[in-house]
Coordinates of N, CA and C and ligand atoms in Angstrom, one line a residue:
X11 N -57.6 -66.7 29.6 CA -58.5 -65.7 29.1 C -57.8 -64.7 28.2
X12 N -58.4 -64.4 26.9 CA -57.9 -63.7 25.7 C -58.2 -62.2 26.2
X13 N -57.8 -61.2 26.3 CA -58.0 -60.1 26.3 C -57.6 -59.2 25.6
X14 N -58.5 -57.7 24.6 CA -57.8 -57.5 23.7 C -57.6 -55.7 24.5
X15 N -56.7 -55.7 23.8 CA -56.0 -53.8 24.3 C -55.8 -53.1 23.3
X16 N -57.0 -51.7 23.3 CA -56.8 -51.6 21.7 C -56.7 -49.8 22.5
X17 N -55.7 -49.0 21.6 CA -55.2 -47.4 21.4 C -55.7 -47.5 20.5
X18 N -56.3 -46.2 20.4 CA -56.7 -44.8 19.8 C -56.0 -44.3 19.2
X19 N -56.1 -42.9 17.9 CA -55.3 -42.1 17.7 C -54.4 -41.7 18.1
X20 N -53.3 -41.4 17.1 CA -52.0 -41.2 17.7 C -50.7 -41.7 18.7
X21 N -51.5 -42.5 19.7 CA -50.7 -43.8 20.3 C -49.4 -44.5 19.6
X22 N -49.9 -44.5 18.1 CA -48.7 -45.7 17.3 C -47.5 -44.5 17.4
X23 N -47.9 -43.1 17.3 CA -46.2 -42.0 17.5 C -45.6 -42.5 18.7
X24 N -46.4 -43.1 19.8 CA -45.2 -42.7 21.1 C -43.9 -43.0 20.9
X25 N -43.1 -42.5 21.9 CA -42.0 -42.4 22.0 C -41.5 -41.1 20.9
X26 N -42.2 -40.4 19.9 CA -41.7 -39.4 19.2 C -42.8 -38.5 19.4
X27 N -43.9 -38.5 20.0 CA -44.7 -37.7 20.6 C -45.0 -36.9 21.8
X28 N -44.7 -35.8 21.7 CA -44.4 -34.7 22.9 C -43.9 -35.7 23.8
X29 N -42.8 -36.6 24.1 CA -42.2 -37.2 25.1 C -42.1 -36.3 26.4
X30 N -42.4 -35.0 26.3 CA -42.0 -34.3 27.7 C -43.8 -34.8 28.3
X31 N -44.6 -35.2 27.6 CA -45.9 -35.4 28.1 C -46.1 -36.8 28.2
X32 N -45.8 -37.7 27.4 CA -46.0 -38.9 27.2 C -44.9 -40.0 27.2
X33 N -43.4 -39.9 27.7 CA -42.7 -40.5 28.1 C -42.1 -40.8 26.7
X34 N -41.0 -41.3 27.1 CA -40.1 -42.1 26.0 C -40.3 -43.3 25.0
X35 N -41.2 -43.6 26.3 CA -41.4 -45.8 25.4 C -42.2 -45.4 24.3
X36 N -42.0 -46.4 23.4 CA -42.7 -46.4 21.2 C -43.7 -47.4 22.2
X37 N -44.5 -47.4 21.0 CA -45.6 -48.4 20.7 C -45.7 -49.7 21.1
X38 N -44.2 -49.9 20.6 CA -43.6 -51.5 20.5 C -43.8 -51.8 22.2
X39 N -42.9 -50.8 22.5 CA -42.6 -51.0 23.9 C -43.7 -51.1 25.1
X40 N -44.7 -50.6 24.4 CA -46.0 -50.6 25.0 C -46.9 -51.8 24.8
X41 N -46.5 -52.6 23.8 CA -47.0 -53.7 23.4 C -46.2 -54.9 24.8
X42 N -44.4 -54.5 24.7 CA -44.3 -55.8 25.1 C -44.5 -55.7 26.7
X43 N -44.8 -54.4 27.4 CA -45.4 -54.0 29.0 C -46.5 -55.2 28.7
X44 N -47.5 -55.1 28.2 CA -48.8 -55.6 27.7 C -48.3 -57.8 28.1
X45 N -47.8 -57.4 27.2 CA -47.3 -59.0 27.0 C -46.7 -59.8 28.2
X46 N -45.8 -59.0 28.8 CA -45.0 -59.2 30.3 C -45.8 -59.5 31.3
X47 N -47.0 -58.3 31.4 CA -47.7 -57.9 32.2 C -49.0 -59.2 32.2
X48 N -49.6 -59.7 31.0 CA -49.9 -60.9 30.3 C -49.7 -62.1 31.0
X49 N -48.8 -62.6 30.9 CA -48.2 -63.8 31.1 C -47.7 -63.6 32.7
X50 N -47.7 -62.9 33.8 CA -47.4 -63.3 34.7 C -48.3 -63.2 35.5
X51 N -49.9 -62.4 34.7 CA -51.0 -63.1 35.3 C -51.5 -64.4 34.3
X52 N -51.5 -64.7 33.6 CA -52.0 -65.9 33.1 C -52.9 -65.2 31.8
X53 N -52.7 -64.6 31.0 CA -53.9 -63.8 30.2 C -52.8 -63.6 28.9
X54 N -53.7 -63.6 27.6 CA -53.7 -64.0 26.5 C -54.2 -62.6 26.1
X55 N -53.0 -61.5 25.5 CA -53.4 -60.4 25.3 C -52.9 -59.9 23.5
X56 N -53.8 -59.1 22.8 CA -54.0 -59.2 21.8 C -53.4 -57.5 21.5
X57 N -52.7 -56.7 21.3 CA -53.0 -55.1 21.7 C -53.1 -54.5 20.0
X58 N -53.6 -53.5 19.5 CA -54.0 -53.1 18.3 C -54.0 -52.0 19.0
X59 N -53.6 -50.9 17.4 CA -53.7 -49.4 17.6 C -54.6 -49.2 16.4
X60 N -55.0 -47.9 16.6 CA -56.0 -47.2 14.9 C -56.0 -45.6 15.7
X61 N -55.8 -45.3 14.3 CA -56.2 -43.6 14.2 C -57.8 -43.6 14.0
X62 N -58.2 -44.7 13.4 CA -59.3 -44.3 12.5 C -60.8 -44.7 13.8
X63 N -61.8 -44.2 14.1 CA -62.8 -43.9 15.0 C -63.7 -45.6 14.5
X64 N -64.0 -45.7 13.1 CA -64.9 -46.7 12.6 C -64.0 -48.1 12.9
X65 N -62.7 -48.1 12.5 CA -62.0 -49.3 13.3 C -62.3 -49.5 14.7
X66 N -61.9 -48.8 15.3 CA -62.0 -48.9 16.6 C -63.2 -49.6 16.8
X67 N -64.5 -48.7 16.7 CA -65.6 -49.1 16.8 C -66.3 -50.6 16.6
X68 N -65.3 -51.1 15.5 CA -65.7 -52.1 14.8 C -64.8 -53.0 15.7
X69 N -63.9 -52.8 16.3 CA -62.7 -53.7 17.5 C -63.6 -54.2 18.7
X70 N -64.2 -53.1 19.0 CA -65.6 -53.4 20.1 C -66.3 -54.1 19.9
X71 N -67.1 -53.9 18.7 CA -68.2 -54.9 18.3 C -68.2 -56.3 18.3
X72 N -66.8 -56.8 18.1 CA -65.9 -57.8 17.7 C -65.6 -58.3 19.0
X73 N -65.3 -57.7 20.3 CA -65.3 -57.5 21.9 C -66.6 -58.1 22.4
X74 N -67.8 -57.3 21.6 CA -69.2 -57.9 22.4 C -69.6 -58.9 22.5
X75 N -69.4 -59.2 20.9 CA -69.8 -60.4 20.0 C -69.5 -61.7 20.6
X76 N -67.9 -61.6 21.4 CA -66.9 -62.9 21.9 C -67.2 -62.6 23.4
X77 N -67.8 -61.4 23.5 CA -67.4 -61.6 25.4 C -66.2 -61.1 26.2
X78 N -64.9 -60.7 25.1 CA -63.9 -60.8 25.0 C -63.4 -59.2 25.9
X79 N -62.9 -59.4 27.2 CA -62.6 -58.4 28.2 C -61.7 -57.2 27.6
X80 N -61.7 -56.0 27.5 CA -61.2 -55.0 26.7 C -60.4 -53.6 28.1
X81 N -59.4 -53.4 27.6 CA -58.5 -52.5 28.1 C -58.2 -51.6 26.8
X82 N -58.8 -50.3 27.5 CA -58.8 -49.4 25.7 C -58.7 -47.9 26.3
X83 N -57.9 -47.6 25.6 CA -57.0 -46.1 25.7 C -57.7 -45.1 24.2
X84 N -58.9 -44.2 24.3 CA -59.3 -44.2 23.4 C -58.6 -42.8 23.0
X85 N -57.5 -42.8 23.6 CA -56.9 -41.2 23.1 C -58.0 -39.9 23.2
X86 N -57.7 -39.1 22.1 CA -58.5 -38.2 22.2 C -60.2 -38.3 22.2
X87 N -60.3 -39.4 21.8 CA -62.3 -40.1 21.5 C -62.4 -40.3 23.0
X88 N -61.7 -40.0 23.7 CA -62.1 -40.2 24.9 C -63.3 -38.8 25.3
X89 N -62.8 -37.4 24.7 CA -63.7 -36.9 25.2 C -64.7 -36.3 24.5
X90 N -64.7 -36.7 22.9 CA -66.1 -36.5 22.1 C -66.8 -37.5 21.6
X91 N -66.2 -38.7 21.4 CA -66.7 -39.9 20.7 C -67.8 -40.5 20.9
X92 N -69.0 -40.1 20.7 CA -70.5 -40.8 21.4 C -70.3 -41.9 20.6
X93 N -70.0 -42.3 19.3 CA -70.1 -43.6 18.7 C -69.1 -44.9 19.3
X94 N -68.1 -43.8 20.2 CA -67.1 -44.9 20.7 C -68.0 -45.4 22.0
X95 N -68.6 -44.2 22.3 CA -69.4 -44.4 23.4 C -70.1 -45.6 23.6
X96 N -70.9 -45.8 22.6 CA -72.3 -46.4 22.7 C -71.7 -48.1 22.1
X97 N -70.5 -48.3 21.3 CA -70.1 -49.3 21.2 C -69.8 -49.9 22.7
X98 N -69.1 -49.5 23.2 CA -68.5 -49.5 24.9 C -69.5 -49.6 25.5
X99 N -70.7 -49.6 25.7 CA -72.2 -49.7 26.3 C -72.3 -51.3 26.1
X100 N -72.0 -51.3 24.5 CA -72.8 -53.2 24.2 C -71.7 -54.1 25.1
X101 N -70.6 -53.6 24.7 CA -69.2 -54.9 25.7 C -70.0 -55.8 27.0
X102 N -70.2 -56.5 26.9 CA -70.4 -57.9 27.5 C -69.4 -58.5 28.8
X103 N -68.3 -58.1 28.3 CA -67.4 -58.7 29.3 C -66.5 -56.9 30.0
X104 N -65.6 -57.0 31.2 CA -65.6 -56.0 31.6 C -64.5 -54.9 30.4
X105 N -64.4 -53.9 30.9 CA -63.8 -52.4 30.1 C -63.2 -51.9 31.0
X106 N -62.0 -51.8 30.7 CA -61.2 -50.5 31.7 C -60.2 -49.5 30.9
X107 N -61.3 -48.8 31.2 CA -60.7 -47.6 30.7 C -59.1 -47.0 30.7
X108 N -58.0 -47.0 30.0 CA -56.8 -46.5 30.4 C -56.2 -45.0 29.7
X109 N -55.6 -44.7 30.4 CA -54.9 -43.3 30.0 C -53.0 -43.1 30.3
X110 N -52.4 -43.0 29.6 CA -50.6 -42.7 30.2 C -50.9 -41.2 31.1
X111 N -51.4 -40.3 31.1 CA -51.4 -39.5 31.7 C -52.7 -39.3 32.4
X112 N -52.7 -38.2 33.7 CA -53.8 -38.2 33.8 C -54.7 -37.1 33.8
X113 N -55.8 -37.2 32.7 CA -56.4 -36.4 31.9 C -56.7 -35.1 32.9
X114 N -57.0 -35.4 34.6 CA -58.0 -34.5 35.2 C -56.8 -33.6 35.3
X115 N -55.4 -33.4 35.5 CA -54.6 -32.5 36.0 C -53.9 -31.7 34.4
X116 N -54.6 -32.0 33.6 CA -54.8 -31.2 31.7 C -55.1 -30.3 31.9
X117 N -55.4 -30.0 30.0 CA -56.5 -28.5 29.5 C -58.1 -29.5 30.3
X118 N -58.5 -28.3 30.4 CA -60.2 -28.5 30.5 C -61.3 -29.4 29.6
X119 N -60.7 -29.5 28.1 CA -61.1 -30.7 27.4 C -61.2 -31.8 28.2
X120 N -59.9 -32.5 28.5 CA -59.6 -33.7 28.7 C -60.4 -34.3 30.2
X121 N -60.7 -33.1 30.6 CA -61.5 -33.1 32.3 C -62.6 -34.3 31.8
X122 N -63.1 -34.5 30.4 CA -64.4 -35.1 30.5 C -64.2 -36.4 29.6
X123 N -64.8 -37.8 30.3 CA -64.4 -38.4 29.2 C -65.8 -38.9 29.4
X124 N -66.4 -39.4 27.5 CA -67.6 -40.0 27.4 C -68.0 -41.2 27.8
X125 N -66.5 -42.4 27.9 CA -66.2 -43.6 28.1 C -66.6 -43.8 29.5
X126 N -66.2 -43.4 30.9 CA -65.5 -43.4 32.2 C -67.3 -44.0 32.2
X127 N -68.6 -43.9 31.8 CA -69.3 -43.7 32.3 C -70.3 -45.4 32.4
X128 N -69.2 -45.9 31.0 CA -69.6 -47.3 30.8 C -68.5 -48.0 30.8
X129 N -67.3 -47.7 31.5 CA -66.7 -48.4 32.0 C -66.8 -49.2 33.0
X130 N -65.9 -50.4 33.2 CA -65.8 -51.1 34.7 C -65.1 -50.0 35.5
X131 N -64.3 -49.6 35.0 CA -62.9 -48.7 36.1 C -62.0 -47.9 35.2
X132 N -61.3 -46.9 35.5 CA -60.4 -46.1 35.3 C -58.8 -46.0 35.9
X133 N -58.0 -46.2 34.5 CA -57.2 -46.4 35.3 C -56.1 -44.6 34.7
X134 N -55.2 -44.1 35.4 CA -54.7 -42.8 34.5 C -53.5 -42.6 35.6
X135 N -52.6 -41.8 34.4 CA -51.5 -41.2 35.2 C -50.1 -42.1 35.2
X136 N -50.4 -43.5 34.8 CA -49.1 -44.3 36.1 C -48.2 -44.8 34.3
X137 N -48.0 -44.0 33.0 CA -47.6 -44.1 32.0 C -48.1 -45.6 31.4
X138 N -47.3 -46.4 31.3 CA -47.1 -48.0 30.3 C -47.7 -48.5 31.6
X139 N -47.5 -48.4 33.1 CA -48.0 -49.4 34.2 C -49.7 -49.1 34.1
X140 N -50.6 -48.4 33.8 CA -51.4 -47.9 33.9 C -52.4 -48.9 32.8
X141 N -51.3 -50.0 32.0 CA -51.9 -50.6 31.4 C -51.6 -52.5 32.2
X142 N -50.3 -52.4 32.6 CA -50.5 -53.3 33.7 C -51.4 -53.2 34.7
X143 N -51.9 -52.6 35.1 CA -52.4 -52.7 36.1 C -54.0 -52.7 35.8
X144 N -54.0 -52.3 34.7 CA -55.5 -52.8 34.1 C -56.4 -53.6 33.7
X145 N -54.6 -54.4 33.2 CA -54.9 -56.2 33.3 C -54.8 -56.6 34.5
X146 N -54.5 -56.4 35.3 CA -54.1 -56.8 36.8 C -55.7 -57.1 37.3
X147 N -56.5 -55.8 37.0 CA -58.0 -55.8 37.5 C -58.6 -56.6 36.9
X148 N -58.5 -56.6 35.2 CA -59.7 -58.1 34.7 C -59.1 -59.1 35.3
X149 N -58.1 -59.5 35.3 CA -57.6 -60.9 35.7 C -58.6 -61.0 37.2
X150 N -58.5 -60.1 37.9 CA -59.2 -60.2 39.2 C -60.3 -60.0 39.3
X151 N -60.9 -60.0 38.0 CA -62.5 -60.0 37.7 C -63.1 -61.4 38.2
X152 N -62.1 -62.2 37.8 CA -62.2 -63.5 37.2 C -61.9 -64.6 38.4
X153 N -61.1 -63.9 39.6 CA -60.8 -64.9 40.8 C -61.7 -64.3 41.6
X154 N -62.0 -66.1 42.1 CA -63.5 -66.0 43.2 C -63.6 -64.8 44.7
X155 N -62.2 -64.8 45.0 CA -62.0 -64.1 46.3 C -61.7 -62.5 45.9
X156 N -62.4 -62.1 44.2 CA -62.5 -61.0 44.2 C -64.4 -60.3 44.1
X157 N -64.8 -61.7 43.9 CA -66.7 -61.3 43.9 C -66.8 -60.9 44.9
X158 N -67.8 -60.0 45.6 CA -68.7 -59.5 46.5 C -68.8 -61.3 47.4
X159 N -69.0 -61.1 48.4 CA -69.7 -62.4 49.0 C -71.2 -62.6 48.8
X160 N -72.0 -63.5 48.9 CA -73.4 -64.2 48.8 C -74.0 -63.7 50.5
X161 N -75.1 -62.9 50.5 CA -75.4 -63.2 51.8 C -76.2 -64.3 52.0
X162 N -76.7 -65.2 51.0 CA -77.6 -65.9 51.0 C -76.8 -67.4 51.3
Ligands
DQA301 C1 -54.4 -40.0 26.6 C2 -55.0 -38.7 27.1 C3 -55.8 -38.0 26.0 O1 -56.3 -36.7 26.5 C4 -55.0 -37.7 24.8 O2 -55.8 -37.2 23.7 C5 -54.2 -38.9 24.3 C6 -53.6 -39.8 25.3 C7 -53.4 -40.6 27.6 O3 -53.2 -41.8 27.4 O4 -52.9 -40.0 28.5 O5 -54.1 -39.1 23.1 O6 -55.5 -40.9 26.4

């Protein structure tokens, strides 16, 4: 199963951005968590960054269109973006929301995100693991002894 992992603004500085907030690891390094994390569940992961809100937007669409399960860190569009919003509404296959930190223990902005609400799940706080572990959950979307049971 292909899954794609797409950051938001600003993401491509890590490791040179406020590191006292956001840790040491670059981009790169965030990519090969992604890839590691990938391959030892069995999953085919794609990860892409943009500053830009209409890329992004158009990453999703591209998500709906395939079905194609999404783990997306929308940075700061996390808490004004209705356009990010309403792209994230059409996704087809599941969404989990991620964050390196975690937004609720912030400024008061970050308390709100527009995403969390058409998400599958949230994941925040646990840095570069917070995106393992995001894959961890679609993968488990996907195995039977993670559905609900049939009472029928
Ligand atoms: C972030 C949290 C956001 O509030 C912030 O704007 C980011 C990164 C995180 O991963 O912790 O750019 O999404």
């Amino acid at each position: 199963m292909r899954v794609l992992v797409l950051n938001g603004p600003n993401l491509g500085r890590l490791g040179a951005r406020e590191p006292e907030v956001y840790g040491a690891a670059t981009h790169d390094e965030l990519v090969d968590r992604c890839a590691t994390a990938a391959a030892e569940l069995g999953l085919e992961v794609e990860v892409r960054q943009t500053d830009d809100e209409a890329e992004l937007v158009a990453w999703l669409h591209e998500a709906a269109d395939t079905a194609t399960p999404v783990v997306l860190n929308p940075a700061a569009f996390t808490h004004y973006a209705y356009a990010l919003r309403d792209a994230c509404a059409q996704l087809t296959g599941p969404l989990v929301e991620v964050h390196l930190t975690n937004p609720a223990t912030r400024e008061r902005f970050r308390h709100t995100s527009v995403v969390a609400s058409v998400a599958t799940g949230t994941v925040s706080g646990f840095g570069l693991e917070s995106y393992a572990l995001a894959l961890r959950a679609i993968a488990g979307q996907t195995e039977p002894e993670a559905r609900p049971p049939t009472t029928a």
